[in-house]
CSV table of C-alpha atoms and ligand atoms in Angstrom, one decimal:
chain,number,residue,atom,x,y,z
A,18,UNK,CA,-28.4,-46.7,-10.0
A,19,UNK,CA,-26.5,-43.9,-8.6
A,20,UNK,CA,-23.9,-42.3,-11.0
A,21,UNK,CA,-20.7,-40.7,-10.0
A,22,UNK,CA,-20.5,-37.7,-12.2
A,23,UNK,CA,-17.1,-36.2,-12.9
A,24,UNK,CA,-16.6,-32.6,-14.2
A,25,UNK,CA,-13.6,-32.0,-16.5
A,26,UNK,CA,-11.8,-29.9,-18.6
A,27,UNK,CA,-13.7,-29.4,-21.7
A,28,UNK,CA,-10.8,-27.6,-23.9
A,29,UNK,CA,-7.5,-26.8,-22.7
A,30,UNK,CA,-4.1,-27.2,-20.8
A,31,UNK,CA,-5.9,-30.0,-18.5
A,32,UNK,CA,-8.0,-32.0,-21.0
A,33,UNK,CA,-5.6,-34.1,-23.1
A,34,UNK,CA,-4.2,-35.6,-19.2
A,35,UNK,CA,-7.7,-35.4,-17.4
A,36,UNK,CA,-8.6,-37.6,-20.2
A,37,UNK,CA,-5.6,-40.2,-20.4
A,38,UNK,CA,-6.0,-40.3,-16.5
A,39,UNK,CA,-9.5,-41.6,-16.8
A,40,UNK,CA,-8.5,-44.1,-19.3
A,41,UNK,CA,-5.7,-45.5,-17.6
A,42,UNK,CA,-8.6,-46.0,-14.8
A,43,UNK,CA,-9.7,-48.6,-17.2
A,44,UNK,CA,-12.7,-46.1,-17.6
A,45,UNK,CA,-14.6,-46.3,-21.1
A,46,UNK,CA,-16.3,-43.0,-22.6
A,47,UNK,CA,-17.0,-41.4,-26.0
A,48,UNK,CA,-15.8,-37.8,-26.5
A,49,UNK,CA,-17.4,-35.5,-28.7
A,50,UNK,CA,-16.3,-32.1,-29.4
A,51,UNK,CA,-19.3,-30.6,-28.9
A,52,UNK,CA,-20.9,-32.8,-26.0
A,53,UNK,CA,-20.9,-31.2,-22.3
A,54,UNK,CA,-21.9,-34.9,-21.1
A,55,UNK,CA,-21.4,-38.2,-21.8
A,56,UNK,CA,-21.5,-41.4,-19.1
A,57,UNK,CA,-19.0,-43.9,-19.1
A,58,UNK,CA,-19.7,-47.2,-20.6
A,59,UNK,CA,-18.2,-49.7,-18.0
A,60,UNK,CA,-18.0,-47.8,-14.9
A,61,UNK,CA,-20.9,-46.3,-12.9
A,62,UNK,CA,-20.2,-42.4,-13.6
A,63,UNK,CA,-21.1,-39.7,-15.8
A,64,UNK,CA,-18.6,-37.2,-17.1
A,65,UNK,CA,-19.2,-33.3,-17.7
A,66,UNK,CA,-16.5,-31.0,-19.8
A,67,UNK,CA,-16.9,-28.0,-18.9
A,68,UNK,CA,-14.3,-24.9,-18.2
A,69,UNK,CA,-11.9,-25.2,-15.6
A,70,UNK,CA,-13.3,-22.1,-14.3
A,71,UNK,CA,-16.5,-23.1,-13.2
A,72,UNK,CA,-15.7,-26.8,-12.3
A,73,UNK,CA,-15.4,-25.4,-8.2
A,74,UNK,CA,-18.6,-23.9,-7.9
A,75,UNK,CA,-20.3,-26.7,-9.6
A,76,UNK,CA,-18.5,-29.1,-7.7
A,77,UNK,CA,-19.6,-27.6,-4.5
A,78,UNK,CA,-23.1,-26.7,-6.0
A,79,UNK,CA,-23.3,-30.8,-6.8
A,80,UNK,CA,-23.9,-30.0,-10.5
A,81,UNK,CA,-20.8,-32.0,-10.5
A,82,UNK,CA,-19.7,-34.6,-7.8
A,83,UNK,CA,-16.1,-34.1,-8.3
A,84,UNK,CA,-13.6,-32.4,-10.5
A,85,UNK,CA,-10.4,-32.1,-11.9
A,86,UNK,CA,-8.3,-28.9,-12.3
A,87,UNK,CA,-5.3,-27.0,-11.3
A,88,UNK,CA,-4.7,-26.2,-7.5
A,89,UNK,CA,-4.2,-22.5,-8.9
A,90,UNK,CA,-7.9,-22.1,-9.5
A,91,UNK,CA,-8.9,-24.4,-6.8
A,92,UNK,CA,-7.7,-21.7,-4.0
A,93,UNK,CA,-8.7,-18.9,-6.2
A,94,UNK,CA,-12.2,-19.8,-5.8
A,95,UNK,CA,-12.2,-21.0,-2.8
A,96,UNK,CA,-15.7,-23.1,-2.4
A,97,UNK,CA,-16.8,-25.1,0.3
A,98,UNK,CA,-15.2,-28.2,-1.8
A,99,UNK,CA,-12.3,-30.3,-1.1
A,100,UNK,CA,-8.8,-31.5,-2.1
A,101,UNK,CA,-9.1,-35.6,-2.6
A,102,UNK,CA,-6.0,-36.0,-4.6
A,103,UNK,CA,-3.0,-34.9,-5.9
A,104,UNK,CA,-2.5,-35.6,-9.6
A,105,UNK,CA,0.9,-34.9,-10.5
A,106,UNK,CA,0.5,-32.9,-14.2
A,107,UNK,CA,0.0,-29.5,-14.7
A,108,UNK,CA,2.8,-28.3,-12.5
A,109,UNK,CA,2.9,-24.6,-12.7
A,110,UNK,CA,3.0,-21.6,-10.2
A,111,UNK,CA,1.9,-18.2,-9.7
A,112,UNK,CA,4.6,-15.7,-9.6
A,113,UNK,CA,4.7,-11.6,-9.8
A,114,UNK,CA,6.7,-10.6,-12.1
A,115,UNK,CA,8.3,-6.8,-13.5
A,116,UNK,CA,9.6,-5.5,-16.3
A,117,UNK,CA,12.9,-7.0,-16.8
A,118,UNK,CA,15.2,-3.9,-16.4
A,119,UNK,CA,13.5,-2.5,-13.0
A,120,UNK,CA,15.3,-3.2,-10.0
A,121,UNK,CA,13.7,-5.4,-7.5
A,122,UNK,CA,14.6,-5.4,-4.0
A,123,UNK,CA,11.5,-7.4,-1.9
A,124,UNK,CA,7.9,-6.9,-1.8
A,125,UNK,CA,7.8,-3.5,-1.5
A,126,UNK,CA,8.7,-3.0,-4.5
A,127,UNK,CA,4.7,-3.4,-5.2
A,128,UNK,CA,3.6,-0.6,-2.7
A,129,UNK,CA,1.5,2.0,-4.9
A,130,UNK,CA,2.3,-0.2,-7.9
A,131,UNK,CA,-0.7,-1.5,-10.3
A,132,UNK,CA,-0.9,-5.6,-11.1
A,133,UNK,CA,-2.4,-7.0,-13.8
A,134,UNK,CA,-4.1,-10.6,-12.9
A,135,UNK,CA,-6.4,-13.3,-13.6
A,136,UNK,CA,-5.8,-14.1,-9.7
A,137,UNK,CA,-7.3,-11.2,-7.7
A,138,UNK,CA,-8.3,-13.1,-4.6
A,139,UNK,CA,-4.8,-15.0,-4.3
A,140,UNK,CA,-3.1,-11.9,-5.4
A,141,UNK,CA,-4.7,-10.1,-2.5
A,142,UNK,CA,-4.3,-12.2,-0.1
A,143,UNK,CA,-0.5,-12.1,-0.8
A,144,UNK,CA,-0.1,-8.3,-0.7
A,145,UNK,CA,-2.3,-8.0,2.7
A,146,UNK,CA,0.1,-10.8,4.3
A,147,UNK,CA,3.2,-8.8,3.2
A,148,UNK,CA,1.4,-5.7,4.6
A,149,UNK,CA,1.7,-4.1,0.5
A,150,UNK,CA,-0.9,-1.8,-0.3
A,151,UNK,CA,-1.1,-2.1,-4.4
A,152,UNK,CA,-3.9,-2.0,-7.0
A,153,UNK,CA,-5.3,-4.6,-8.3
A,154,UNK,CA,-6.4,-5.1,-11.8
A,155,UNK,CA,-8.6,-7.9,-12.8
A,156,UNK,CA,-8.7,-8.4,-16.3
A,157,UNK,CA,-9.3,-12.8,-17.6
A,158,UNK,CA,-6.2,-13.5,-20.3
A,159,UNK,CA,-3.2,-12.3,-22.0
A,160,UNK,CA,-2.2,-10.5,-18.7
A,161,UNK,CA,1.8,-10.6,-19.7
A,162,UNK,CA,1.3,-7.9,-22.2
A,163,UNK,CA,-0.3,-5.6,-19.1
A,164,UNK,CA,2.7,-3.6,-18.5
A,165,UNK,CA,3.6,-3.3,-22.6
A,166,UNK,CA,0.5,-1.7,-23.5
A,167,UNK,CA,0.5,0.4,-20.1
A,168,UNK,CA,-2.7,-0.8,-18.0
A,169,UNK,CA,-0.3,-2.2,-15.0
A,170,UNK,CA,3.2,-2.0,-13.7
A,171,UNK,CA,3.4,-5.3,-13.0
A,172,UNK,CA,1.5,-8.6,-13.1
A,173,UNK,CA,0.8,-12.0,-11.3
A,174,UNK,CA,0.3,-15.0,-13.7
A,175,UNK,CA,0.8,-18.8,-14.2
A,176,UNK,CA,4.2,-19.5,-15.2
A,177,UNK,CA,5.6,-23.0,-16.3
A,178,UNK,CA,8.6,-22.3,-18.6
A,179,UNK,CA,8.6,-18.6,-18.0
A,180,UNK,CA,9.0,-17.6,-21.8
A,181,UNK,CA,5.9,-16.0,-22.3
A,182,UNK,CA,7.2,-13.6,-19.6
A,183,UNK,CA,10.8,-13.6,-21.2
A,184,UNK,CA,9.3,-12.7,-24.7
A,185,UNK,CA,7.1,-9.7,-22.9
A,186,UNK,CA,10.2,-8.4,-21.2
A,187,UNK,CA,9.1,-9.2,-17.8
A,188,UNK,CA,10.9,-11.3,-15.0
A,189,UNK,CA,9.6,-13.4,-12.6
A,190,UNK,CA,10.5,-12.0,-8.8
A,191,UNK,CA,8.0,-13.7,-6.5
A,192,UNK,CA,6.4,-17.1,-6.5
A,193,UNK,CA,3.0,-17.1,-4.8
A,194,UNK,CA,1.9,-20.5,-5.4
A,195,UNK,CA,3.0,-23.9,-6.4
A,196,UNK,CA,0.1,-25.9,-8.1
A,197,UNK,CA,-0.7,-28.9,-10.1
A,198,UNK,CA,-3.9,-30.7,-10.9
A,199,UNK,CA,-5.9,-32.7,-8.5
A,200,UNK,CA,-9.3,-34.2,-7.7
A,201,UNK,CA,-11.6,-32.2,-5.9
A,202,UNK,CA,-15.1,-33.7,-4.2
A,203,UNK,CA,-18.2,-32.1,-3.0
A,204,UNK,CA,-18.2,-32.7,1.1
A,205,UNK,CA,-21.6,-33.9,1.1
A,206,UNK,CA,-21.6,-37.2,-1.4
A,207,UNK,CA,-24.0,-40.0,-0.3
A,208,UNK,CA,-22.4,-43.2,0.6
A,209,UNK,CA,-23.0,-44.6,-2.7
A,210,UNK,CA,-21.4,-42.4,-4.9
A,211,UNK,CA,-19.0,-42.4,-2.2
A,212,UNK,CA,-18.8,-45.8,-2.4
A,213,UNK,CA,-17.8,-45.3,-6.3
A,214,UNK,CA,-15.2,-42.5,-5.8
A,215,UNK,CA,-13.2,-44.9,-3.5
A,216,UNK,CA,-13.1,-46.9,-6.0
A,217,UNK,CA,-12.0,-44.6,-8.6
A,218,UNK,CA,-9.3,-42.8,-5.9
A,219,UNK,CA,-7.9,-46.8,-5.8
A,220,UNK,CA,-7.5,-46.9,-9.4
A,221,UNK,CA,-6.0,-43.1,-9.6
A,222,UNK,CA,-3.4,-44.1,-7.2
A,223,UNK,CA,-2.6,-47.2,-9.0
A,224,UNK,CA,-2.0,-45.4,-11.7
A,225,UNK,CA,0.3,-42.7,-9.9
A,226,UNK,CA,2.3,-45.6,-8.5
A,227,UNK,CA,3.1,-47.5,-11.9
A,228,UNK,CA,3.7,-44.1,-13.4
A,229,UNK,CA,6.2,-43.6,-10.5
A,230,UNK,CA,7.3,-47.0,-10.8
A,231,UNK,CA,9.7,-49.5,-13.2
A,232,UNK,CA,10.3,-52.8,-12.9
A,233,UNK,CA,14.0,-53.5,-13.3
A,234,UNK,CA,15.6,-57.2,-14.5
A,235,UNK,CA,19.0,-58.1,-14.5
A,236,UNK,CA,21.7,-60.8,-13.9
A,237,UNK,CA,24.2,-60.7,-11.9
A,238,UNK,CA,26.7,-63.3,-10.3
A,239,UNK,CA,25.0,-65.1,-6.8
A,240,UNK,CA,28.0,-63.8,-4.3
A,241,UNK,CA,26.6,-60.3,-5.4
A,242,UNK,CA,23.3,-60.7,-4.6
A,243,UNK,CA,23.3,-59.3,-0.9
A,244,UNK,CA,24.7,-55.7,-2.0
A,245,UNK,CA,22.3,-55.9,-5.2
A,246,UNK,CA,19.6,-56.6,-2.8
A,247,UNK,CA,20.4,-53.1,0.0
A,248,UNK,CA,20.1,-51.3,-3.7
A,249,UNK,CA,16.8,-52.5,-4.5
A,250,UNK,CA,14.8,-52.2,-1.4
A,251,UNK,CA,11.6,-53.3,-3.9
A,252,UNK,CA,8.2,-53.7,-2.8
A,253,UNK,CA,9.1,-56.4,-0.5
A,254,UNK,CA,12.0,-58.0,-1.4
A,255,UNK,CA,13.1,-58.9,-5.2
A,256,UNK,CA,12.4,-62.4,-6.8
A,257,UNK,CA,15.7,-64.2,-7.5
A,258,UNK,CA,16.0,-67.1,-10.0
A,259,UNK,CA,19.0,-69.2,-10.7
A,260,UNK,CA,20.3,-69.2,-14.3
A,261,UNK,CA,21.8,-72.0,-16.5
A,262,UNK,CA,25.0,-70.7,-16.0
A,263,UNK,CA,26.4,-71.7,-12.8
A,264,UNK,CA,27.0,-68.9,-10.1
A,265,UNK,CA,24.6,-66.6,-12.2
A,266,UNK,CA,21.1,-65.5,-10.6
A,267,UNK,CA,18.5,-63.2,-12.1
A,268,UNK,CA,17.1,-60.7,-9.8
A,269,UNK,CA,13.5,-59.0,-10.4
A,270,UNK,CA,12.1,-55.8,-8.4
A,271,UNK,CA,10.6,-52.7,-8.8
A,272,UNK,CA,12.5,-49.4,-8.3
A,273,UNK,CA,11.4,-45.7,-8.2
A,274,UNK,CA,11.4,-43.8,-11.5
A,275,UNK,CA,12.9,-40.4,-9.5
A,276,UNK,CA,16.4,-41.9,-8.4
A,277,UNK,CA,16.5,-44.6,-10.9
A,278,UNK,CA,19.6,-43.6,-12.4
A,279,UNK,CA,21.7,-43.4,-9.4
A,280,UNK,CA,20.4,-47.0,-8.6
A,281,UNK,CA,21.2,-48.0,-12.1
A,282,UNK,CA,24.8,-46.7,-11.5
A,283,UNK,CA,25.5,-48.4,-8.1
A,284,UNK,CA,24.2,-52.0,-9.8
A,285,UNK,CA,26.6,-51.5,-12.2
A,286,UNK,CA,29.0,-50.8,-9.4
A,287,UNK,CA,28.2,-53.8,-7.6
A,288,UNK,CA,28.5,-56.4,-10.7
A,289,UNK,CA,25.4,-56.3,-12.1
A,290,UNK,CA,24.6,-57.1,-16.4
A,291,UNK,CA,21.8,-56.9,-18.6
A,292,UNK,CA,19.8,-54.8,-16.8
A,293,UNK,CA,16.4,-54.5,-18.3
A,294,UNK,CA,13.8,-51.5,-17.0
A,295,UNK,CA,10.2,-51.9,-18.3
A,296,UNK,CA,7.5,-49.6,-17.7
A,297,UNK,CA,4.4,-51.4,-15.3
A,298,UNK,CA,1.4,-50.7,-16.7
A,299,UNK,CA,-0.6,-51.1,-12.9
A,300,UNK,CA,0.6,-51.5,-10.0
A,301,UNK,CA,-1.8,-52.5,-7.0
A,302,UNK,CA,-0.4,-52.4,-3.3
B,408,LIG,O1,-11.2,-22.4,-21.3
B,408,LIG,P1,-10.9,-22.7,-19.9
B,408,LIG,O2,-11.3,-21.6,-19.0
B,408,LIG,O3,-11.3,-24.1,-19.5
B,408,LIG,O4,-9.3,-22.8,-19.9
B,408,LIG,P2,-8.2,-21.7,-19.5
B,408,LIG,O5,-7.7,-21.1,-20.8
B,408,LIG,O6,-8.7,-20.8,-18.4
B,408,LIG,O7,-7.1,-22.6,-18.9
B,408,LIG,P3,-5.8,-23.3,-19.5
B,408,LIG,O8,-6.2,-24.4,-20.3
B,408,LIG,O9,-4.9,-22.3,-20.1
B,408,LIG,O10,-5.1,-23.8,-18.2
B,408,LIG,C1,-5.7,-24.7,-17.3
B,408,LIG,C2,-4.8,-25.0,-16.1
B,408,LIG,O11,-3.6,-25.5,-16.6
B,408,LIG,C3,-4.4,-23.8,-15.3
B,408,LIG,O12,-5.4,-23.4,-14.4
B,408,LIG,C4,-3.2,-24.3,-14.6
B,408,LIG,O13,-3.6,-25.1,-13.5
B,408,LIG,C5,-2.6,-25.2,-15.6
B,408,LIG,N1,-1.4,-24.7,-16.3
B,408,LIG,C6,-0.2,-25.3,-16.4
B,408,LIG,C7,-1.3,-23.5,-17.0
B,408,LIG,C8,0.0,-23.5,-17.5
B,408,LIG,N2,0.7,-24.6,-17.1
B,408,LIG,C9,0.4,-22.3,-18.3
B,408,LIG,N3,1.6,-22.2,-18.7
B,408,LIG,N4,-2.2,-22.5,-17.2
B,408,LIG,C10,-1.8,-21.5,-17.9
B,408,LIG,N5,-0.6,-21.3,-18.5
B,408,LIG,C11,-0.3,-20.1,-19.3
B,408,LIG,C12,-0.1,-18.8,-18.4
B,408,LIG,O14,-1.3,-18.2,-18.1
B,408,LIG,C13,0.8,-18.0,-19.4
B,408,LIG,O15,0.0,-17.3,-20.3
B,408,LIG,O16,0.8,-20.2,-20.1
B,408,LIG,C14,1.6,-19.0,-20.1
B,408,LIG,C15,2.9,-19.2,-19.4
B,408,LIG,O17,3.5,-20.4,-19.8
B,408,LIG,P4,5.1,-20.4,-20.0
B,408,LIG,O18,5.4,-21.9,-20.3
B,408,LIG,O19,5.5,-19.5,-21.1
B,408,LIG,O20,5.7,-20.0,-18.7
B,409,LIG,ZN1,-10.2,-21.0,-17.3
């Protein structure tokens, strides 16, 4: 039978999520160190770890069938592959930054300038859309020390916190790109093993909605129900249960994890006790 295989992360910023994400998919493997493959146990795919850095070319190439990574390297690369899904870890960007004393007044500042980067393709394309004319120097890690030891004036890297530039004395002045990780598929899949990646893309989103998701419990006298009910829109409309007491309901329903508190707040407002949140575990729409 046809096997979906799946390249990840081997070692890195990406593997410990790439791999919780495939076990929240209910999606059973064994992980040596040093193996590069292993298949899955309950689930018809295969699964190759393997450096972010190749994972596009091997995608496209159908070494692999499909990958994880960041967006960052995705567009850096920039083979015939493409985007399937948006995974929501790994947010970083890719920003220029300068030493921290210069004075920075727009992209010109990078005319006749050198960069350091790991990005030269992205970095390029930038500068020719802001008509800059700069020089480019490729060189593959530890770029924020570039301007300390005098091989650039500037540099473009991945930021997430920004203190690896605040400790090298640089500042961040331009973000290029936004990026997180995500799924990326070869374009030419048979419909079997598309067949399978459906199926897997149903499970990933799943997963993205429970993580996205609580399910919220609380009690709350019956004459306050309408209000309680406009707060908690729900996924169709909450459960409501009478209790012992008399003029007491208890109202079920699920509410988003990104303005959670503000709901939280207004129940309160509107009469609302004993709230319980509790995390869903799946959540299939
Ligand atoms: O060995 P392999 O080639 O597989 O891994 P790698 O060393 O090339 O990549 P890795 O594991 O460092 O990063 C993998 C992916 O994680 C990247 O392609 C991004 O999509 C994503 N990511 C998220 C990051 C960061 N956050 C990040 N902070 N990648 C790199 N960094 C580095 C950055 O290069 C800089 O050195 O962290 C430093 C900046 O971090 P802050 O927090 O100090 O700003
Ligand atoms: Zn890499």
């Amino acid at each position: 039978m046809n096997r979906l295989k799946i390249a990840i992360q081997k070692s890195g910023r990406l593997s410990e999520n790439s791999h919780r994400l495939l076990e929240e998919c209910g999606i059973k493997f064994s992980n040596g160190t040093s193996v590069l493959k292993t298949s899955a146990r309950n689930f018809p795919v295969d699964i190759l770890f393997l450096r972010d850095d190749d994972i596009p070319q091997y995608v496209e190439q159908q070494v692999a069938d499909i990958g994880i990574l960041g967006e960052n390297m995705v567009f850096e690369k920039n083979k015939d592959v493409e985007v399937l899904e948006q995974l929501g870890f790994a947010a970083c960007r890719l920003s220029l930054a300068i030493p921290r004393e210069d004075v920075f007044a727009g992209p010109e500042y990078f005319n006749n300038r050198k960069i350091a980067t790991s990005y030269p393709r992205l970095l390029s394309q930038y500068l020719s859309e802001n008509n800059i004319t700069a020089q480019i120097e490729e060189i593959s890690g530890s770029v924020e020390i570039a301007p300390g030891i005098g091989l650039a004036d500037a540099v473009c890297d991945i930021v997430s916190s920004g203190s690896t530039l605040l400790t090298n004395g640089l500042r961040e002045v331009i973000t290029i790109l936004k990026s997180q990780a995500v799924i990326i598929g070869n374009k030419n899949l048979d419909d079997e093993k598309r067949s399978i990646l459906e199926k897997f893309l149903f499970r990933i989103r799943s997963v993205k909605k429970s993580r996205e998701n609580k399910y919220i419990l609380l009690n709350a006298p019956e004459k306050a129900i309408g209000e309680i009910c406009k707060i908690l829109p729900g996924m169709k409309s909450p459960t409501i249960l009478p209790l012992v007491e008399k003029g007491w309901c208890s109202l079920h329903s699920v509410v988003r994890e990104d303005d959670f508190w503000e709901r939280i707040d207004q129940l309160k407002a509107a009469g609302a006790e004993g709230i319980l949140v509790i995390p869903i575990e799946k959540m299939i729409i």
